[in-house]
Short mmCIF file of C-alpha atoms and ligand atoms in Angstrom, two decimals:
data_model
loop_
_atom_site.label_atom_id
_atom_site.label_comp_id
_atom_site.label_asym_id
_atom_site.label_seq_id
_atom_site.Cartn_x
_atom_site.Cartn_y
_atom_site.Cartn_z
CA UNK A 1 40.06 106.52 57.03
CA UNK A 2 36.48 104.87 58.12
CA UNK A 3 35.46 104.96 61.39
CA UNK A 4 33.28 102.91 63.87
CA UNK A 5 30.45 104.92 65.05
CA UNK A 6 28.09 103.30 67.83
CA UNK A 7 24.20 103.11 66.39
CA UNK A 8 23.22 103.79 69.83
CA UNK A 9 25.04 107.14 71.29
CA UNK A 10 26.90 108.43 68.33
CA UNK A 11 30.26 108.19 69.41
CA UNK A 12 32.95 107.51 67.38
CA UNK A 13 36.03 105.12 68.06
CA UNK A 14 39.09 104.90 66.06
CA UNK A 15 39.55 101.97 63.00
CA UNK A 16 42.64 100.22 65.56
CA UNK A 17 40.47 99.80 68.33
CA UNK A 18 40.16 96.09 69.04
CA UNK A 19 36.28 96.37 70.56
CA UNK A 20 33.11 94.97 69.11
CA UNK A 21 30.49 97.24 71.18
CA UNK A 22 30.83 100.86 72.13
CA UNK A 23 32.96 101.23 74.87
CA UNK A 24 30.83 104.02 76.84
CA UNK A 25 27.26 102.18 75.84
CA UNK A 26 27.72 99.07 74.73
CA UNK A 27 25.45 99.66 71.67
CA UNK A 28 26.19 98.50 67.96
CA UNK A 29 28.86 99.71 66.14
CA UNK A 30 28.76 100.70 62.49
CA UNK A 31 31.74 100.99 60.09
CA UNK A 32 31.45 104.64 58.57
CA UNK A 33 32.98 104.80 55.03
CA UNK A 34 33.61 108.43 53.98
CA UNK A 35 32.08 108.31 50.33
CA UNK A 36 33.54 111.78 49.33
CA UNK A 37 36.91 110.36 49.46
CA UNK A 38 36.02 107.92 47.26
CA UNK A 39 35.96 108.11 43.46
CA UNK A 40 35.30 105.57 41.12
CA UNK A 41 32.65 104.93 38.60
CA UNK A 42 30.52 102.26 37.35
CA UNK A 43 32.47 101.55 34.78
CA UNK A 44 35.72 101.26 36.70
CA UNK A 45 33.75 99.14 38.78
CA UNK A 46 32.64 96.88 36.35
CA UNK A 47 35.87 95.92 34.16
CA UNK A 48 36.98 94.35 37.43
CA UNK A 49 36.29 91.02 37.73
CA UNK A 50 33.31 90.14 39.58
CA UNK A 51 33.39 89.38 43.61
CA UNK A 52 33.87 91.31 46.86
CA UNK A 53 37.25 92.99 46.41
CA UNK A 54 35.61 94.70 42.50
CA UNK A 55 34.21 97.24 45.18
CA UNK A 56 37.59 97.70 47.33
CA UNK A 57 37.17 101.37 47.31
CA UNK A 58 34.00 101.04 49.79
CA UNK A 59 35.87 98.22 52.00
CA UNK A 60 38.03 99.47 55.08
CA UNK A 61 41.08 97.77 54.91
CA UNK A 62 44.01 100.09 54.87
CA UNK A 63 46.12 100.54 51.65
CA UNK A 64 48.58 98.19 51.56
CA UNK A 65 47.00 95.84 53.53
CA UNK A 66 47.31 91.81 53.16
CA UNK A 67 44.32 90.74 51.60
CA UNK A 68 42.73 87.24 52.65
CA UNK A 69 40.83 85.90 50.08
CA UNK A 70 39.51 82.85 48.47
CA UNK A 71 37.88 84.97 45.25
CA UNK A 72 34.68 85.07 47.48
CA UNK A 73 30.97 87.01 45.96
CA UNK A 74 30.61 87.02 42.17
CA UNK A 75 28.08 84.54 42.92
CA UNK A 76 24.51 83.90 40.26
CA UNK A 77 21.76 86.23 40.24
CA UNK A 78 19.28 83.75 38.05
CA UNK A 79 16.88 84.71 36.56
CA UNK A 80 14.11 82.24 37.65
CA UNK A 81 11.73 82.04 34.94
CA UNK A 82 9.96 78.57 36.22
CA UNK A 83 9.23 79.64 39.64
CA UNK A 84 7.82 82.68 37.98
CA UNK A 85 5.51 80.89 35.94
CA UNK A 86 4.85 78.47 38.71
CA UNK A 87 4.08 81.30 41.10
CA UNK A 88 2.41 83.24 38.67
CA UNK A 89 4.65 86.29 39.26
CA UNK A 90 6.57 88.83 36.62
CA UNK A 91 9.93 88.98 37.91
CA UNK A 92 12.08 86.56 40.31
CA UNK A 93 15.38 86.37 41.06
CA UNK A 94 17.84 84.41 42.83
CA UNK A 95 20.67 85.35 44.71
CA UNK A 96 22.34 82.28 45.14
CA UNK A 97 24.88 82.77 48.30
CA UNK A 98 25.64 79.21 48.68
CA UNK A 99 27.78 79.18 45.64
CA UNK A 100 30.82 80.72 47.41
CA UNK A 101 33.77 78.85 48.29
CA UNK A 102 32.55 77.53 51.35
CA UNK A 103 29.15 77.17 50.40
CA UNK A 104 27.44 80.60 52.35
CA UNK A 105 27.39 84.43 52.27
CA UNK A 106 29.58 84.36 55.56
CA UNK A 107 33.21 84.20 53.18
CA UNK A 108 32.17 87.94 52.15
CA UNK A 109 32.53 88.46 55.62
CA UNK A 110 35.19 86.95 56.40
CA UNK A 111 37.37 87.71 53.67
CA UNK A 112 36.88 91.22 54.86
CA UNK A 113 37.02 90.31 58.59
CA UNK A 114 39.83 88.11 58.48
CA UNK A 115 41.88 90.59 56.29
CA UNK A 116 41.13 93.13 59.35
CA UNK A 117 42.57 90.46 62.19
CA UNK A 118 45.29 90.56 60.50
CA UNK A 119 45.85 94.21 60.06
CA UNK A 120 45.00 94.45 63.78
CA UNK A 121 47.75 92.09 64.82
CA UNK A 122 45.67 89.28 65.85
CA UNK A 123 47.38 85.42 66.10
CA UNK A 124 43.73 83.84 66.82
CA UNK A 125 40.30 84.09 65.78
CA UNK A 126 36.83 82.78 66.83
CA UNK A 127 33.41 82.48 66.67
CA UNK A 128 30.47 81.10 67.60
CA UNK A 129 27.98 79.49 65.11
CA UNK A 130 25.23 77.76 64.24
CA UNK A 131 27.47 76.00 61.46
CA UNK A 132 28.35 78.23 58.10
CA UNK A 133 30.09 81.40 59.77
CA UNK A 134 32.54 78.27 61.85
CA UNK A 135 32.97 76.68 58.12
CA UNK A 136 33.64 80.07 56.49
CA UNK A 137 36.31 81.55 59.25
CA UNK A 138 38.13 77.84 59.33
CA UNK A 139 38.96 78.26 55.93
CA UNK A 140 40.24 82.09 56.06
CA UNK A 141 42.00 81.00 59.43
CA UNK A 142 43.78 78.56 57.77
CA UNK A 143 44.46 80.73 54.73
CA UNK A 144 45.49 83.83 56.85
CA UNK A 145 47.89 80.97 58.90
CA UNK A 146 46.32 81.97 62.19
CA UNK A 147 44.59 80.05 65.00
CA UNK A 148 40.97 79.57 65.05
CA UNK A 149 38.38 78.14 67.57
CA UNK A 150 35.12 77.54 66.66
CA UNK A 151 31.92 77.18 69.61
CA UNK A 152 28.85 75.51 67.97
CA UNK A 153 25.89 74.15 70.07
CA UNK A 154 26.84 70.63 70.73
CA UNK A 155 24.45 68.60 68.41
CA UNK A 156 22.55 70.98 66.38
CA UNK A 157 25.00 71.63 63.53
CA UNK A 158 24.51 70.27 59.90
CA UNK A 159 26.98 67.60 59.45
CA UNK A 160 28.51 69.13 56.35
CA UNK A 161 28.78 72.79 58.25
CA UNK A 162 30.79 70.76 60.99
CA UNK A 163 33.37 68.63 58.53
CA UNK A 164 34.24 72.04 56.85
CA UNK A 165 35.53 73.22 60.28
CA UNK A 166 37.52 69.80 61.08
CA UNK A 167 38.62 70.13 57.60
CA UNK A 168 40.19 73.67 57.74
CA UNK A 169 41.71 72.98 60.82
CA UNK A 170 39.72 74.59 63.43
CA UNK A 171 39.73 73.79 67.27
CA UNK A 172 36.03 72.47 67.38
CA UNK A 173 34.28 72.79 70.67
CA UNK A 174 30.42 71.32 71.12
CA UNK A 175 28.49 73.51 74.08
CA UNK A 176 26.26 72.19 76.27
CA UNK A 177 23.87 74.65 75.07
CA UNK A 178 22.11 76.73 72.19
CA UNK A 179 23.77 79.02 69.39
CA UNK A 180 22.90 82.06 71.87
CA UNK A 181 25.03 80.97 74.81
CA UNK A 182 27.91 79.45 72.88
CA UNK A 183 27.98 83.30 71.85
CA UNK A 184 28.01 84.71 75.20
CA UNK A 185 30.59 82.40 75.61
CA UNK A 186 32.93 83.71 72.74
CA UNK A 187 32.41 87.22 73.55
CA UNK A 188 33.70 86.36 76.85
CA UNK A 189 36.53 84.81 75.34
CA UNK A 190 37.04 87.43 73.22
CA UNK A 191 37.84 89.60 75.85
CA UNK A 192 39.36 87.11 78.34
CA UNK A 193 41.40 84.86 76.07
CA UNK A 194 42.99 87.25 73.27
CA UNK A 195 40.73 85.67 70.81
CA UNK A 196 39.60 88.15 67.87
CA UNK A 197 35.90 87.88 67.51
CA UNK A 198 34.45 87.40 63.75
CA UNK A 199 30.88 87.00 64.69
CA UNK A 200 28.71 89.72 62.72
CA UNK A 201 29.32 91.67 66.42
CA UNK A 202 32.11 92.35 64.44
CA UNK A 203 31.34 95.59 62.54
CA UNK A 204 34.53 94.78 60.18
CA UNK A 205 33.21 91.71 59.22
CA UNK A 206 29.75 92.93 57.93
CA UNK A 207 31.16 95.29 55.62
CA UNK A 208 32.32 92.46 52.96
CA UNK A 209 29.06 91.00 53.35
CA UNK A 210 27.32 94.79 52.16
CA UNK A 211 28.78 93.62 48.55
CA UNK A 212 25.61 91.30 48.41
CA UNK A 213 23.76 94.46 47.79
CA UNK A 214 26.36 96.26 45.93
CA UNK A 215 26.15 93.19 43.81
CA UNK A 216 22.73 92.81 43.15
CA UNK A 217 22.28 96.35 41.54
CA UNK A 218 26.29 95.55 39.51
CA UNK A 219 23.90 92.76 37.87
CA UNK A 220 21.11 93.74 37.30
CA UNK A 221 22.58 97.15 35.81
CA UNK A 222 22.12 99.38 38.19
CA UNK A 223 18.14 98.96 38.24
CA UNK A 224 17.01 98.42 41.44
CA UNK A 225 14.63 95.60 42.50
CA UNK A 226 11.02 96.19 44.16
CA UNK A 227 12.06 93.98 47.36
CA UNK A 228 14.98 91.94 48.13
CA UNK A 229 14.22 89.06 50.51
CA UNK A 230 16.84 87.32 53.18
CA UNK A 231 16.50 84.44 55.64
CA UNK A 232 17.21 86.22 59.21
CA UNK A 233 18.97 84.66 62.08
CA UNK A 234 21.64 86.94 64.25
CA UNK A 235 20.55 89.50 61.75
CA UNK A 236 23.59 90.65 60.18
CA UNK A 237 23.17 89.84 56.82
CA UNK A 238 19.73 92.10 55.91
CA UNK A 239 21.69 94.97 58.01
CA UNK A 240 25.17 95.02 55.88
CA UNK A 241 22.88 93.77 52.70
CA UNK A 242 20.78 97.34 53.56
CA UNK A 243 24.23 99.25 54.20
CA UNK A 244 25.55 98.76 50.87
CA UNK A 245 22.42 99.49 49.21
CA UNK A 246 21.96 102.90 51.20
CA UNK A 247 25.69 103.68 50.18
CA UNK A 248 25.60 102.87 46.70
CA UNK A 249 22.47 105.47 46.93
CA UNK A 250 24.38 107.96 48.51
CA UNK A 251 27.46 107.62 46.26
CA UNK A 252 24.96 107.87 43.22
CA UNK A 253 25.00 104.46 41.92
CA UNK A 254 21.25 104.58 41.83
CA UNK A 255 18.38 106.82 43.11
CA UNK A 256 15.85 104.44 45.09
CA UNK A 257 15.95 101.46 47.32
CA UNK A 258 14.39 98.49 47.52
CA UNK A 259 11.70 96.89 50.03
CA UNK A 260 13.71 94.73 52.42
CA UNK A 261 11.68 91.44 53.43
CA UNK A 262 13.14 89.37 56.40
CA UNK A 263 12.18 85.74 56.94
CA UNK A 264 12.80 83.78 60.18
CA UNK A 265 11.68 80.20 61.31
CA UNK A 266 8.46 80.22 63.06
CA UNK A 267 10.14 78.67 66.59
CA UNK A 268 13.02 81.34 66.07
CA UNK A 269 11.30 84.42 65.10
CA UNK A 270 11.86 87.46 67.77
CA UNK A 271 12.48 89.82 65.00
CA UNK A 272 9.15 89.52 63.73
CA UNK A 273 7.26 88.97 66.90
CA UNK A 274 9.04 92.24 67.70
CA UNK A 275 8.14 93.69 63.74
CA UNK A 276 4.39 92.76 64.20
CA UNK A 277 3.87 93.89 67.85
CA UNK A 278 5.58 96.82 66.35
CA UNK A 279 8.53 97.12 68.99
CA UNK A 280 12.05 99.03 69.16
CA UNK A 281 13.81 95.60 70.43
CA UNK A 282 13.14 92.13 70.77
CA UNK A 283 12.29 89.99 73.13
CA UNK A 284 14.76 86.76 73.42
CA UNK A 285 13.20 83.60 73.02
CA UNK A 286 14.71 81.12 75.03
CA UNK A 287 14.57 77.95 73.45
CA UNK A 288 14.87 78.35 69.54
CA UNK A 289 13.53 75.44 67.72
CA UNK A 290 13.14 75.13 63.93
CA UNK A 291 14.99 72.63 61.23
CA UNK A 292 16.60 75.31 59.90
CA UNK A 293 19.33 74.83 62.12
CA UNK A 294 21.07 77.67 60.46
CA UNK A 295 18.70 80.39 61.69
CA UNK A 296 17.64 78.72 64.70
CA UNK A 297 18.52 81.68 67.12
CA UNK A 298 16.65 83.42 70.31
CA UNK A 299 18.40 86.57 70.94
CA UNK A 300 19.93 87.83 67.78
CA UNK A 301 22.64 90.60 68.06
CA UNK A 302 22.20 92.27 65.63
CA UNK A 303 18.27 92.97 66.29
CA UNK A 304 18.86 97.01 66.31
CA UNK A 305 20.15 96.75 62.92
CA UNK A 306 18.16 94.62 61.10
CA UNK A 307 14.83 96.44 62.83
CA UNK A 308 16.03 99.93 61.49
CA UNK A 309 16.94 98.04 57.62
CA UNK A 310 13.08 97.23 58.02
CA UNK A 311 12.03 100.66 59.45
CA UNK A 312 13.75 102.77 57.08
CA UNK A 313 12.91 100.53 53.93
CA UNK A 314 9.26 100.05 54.88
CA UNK A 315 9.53 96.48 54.50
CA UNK A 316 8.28 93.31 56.89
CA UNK A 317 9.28 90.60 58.48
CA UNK A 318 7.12 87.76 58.13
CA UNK A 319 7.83 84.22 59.67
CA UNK A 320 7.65 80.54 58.16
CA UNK A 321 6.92 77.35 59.50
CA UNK A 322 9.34 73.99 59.01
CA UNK A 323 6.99 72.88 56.90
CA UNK A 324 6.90 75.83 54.23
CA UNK A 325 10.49 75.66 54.35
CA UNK A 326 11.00 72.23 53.04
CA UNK A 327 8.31 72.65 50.71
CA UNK A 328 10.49 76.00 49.35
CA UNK A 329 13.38 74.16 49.16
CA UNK A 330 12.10 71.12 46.99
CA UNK A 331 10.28 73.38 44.78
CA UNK A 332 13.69 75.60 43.67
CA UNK A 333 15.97 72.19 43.46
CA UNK A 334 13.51 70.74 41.44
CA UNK A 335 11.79 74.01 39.26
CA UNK A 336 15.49 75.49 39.10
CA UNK A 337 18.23 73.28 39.67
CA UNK A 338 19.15 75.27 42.76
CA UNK A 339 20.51 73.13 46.27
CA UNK A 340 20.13 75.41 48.70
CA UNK A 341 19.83 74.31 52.79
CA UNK A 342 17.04 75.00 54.37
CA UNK A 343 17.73 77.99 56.27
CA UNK A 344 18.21 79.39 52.59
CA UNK A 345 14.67 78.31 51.13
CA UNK A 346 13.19 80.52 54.10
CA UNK A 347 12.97 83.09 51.37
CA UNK A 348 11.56 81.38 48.94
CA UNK A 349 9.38 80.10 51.84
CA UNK A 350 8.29 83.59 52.43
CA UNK A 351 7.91 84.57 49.46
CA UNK A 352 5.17 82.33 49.01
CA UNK A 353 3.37 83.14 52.08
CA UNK A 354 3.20 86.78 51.27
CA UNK A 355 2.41 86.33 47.76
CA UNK A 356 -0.53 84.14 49.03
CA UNK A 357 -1.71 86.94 51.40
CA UNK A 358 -1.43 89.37 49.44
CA UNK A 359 1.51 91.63 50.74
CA UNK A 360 3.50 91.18 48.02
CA UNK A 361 2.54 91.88 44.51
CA UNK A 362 2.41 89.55 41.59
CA UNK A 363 4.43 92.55 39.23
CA UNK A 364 7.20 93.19 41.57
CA UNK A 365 10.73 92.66 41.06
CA UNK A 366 12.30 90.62 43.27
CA UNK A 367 15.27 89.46 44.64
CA UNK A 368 14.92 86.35 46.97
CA UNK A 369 18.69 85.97 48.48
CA UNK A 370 19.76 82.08 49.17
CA UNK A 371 22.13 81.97 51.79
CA UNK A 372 23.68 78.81 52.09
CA UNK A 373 24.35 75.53 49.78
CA UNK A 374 22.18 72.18 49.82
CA UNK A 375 25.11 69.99 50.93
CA UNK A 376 25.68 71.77 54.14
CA UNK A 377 22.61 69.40 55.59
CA UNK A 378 22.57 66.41 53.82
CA UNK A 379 20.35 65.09 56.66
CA UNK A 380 17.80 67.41 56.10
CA UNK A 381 17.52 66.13 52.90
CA UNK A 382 17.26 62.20 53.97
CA UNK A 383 14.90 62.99 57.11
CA UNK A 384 12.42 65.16 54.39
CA UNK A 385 12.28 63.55 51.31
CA UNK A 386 11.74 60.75 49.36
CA UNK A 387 13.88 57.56 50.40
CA UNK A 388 16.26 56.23 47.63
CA UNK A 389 15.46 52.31 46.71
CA UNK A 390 18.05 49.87 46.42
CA UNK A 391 17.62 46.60 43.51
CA UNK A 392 19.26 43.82 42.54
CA UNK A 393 21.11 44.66 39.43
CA UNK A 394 18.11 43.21 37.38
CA UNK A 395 17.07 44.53 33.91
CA UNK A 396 13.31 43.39 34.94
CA UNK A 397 13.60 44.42 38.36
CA UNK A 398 14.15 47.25 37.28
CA UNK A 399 11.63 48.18 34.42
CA UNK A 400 9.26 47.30 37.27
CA UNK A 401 10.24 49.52 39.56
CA UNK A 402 9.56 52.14 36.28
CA UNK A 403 6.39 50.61 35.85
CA UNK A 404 5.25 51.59 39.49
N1 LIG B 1 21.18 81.62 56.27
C1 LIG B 1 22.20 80.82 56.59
C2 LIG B 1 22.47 79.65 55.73
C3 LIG B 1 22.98 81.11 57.73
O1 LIG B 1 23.99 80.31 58.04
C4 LIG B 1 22.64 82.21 58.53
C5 LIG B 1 23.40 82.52 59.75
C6 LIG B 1 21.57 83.02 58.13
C7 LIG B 1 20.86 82.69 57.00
C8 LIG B 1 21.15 84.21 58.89
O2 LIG B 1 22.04 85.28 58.75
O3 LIG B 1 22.60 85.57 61.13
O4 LIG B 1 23.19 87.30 59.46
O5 LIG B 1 20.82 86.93 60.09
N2 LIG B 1 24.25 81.76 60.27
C9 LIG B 1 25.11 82.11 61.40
C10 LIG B 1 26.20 81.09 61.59
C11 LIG B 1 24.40 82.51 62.62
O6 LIG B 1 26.71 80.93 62.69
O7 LIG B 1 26.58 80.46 60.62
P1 LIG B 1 22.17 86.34 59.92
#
């Protein structure tokens, strides 16, 4: 049976407490998976078809269990030869998150995290959000057939991010207020209002979103890449993403581990303020500002986590301006098909910037991740790039407009 162990004091809680943060400490808590139990192989693993639940045996939902799912992971690892050759690097891939079924990495959360509400007997869930985790938990919510109210801050959420959850069916509440207090907010709920929390608090939650590392080293055949690079925000994702990795190690899936690489928004960047002034903890920035509305976040949560993933993997966290994130963004849509938003092109973004100083080297292998889908933002899009034109439907009109 896993546990939840507290990063901070050690303690251990049982799987049916309903608590986010240790009880005696309030520190992190970590799902621990007991690998000896386990026993599968690779290729058990891999005649299953691809997504979160081909790795069930590392996942703690209890046997029998209702499983909420909307065939979430299994998403492209491309190979991306043209930004290779445009870069002038040897190996580049891209882990393209934003083609699961709501368009971000958060459903391999969820469909994890949601399954767990409802083994803990939960009727409603909630979160706050800066957009994609409200889009991914309206759709389990409404899969699962349980209540869910979403807090975003009132006027910074991509459009697209914001129909998904009036889609789905979610009680949508605008706050007065950035992503950091709508999540103070929630947590408060949590506790006050009987609402189950699926923010990546949630230790549950961040175990389905581990498979993004499981999965990288599934596709690439167990090899393991130099560096793996992901956009930061509340910092779940580079934690679980280093979780999975260290377990697969531990199980003997593969023998090293990769570099991990975290990229925040210039005006949203306490992790790496904290990374370069070379700091336990962060200090909360308290107004967030960046275009990447995404990862536009002061006082991420899940700091502890993401600064060990860093510590113990000798990697960096580097920071990127607006600027160098659109630029990213146009340059993978248009070298390699790929839509991503722009929180997503942050690694990419990064990339870039430590290729051009040097850090990283031109004959790694590397894994940039890409967290969320181009459509999520549309506006992003219109308020970046080039306008469309509109004609009269005129054959010479037209061939003019060629012309220029
Ligand atoms: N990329 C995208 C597209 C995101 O939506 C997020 C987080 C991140 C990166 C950063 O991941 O928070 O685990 O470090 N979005 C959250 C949300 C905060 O509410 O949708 P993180």
């Amino acid at each position: 049976m896993p546990e939840l162990r507290c990063i901070n004091c050690g303690r251990k809680h049982r799987p049916d407490e309903r608590i986010y943060t240790c009880p005696a400490c309030n520190g992190l808590l970590e799902v621990t998976i007991d690998l000896d139990k386990i026993s599968v192989n690779k290729s058990d693993i891999e005649n299953r078809k691809p997504g979160v639940w081909r790795y069930r045996e590392f996942l703690p939902v209890k046997e029998g269990s209702k499983i909420i799912t909307l065939e979430e992971g299994g998403t492209p690892l491309y190979r991306a030869k043209n930004l290779e050759k445009e870069l002038g690097i040897k190996e580049l891939y891209i882990k393209n998150e934003g083609a699961n079924p709501s368009g971000s990495f958060k459903d391999r959360g969820m469909t994890v995290g949601v399954s767990k509400a409802i083994e803990l007997g939960a009727t409603s869930v909630g979160c706050a959000s800066t957009g994609n985790t409200s889009a991914s938990l309206a759709a389990y919510a409404g899969k699962a057939g349980i209540k869910c109210i979403v807090l975003l801050p009132a006027g910074k959420i991509a459009i697209g991010k914001l129909a998904q959850a009036v889609l789905h069916g979610a009680l949508v509440v605008g706050i007065r207020g950035n992503f950091d207090i709508a999540l103070k907010l929630i947590r408060e709920a949590g506790e006050k209002l009987n609402i189950y929390l699926l923010n990546s608090i949630n230790p549950w939650r961040l175990e389905g979103q581990k498979t993004q590392g499981y999965e990288i080293l599934d596709q690439m055949s167990w090899e393991v890449p130099d560096r793996i690079i992901v956009p930061v925000g509340n910092c779940g994702n580079i934690s679980s993403i280093w979780k999975g990795l260290k377990e697969f190690r531990e199980y003997g899936f593969c023998d090293t581990l990769p570099i991990m690489t975290g990229i925040q928004a210039e005006g949203a960047a306490p992790v790496v303020h904290a990374f370069e002034n070379r700091r336990e903890d962060i200090t909360p920035i308290g107004d967030p500002d960046t275009l990447a509305t995404a990862i536009r976040i002061g006082a991420p949560v899940n700091a502890p986590k993401a600064l060990t993933a860093l510590k113990e993997s000798k990697g960096l966290a580097k920071a990127v301006t607006d600027e160098e994130i659109i630029s990213a963004q146009k340059l993978i849509a248009r070298k390699e098909g790929i839509g991503v938003e722009p929180a997503s092109a942050s690694s990419i973004a990064g990339l870039i910037k430590l290729l051009d100083n040097g850090t990283i080297q031109r004959d790694e292998r590397i894994v940039c991740i890409t967290t969320g889908h181009a459509l999520k933002d549309p506006e992003a899009i219109f308020n970046n790039y080039e306008k469309p034109v509109e004609i009269d439907p005129d054959i010479n009109v037209l061939k003019d407009l060629l012309r220029s």
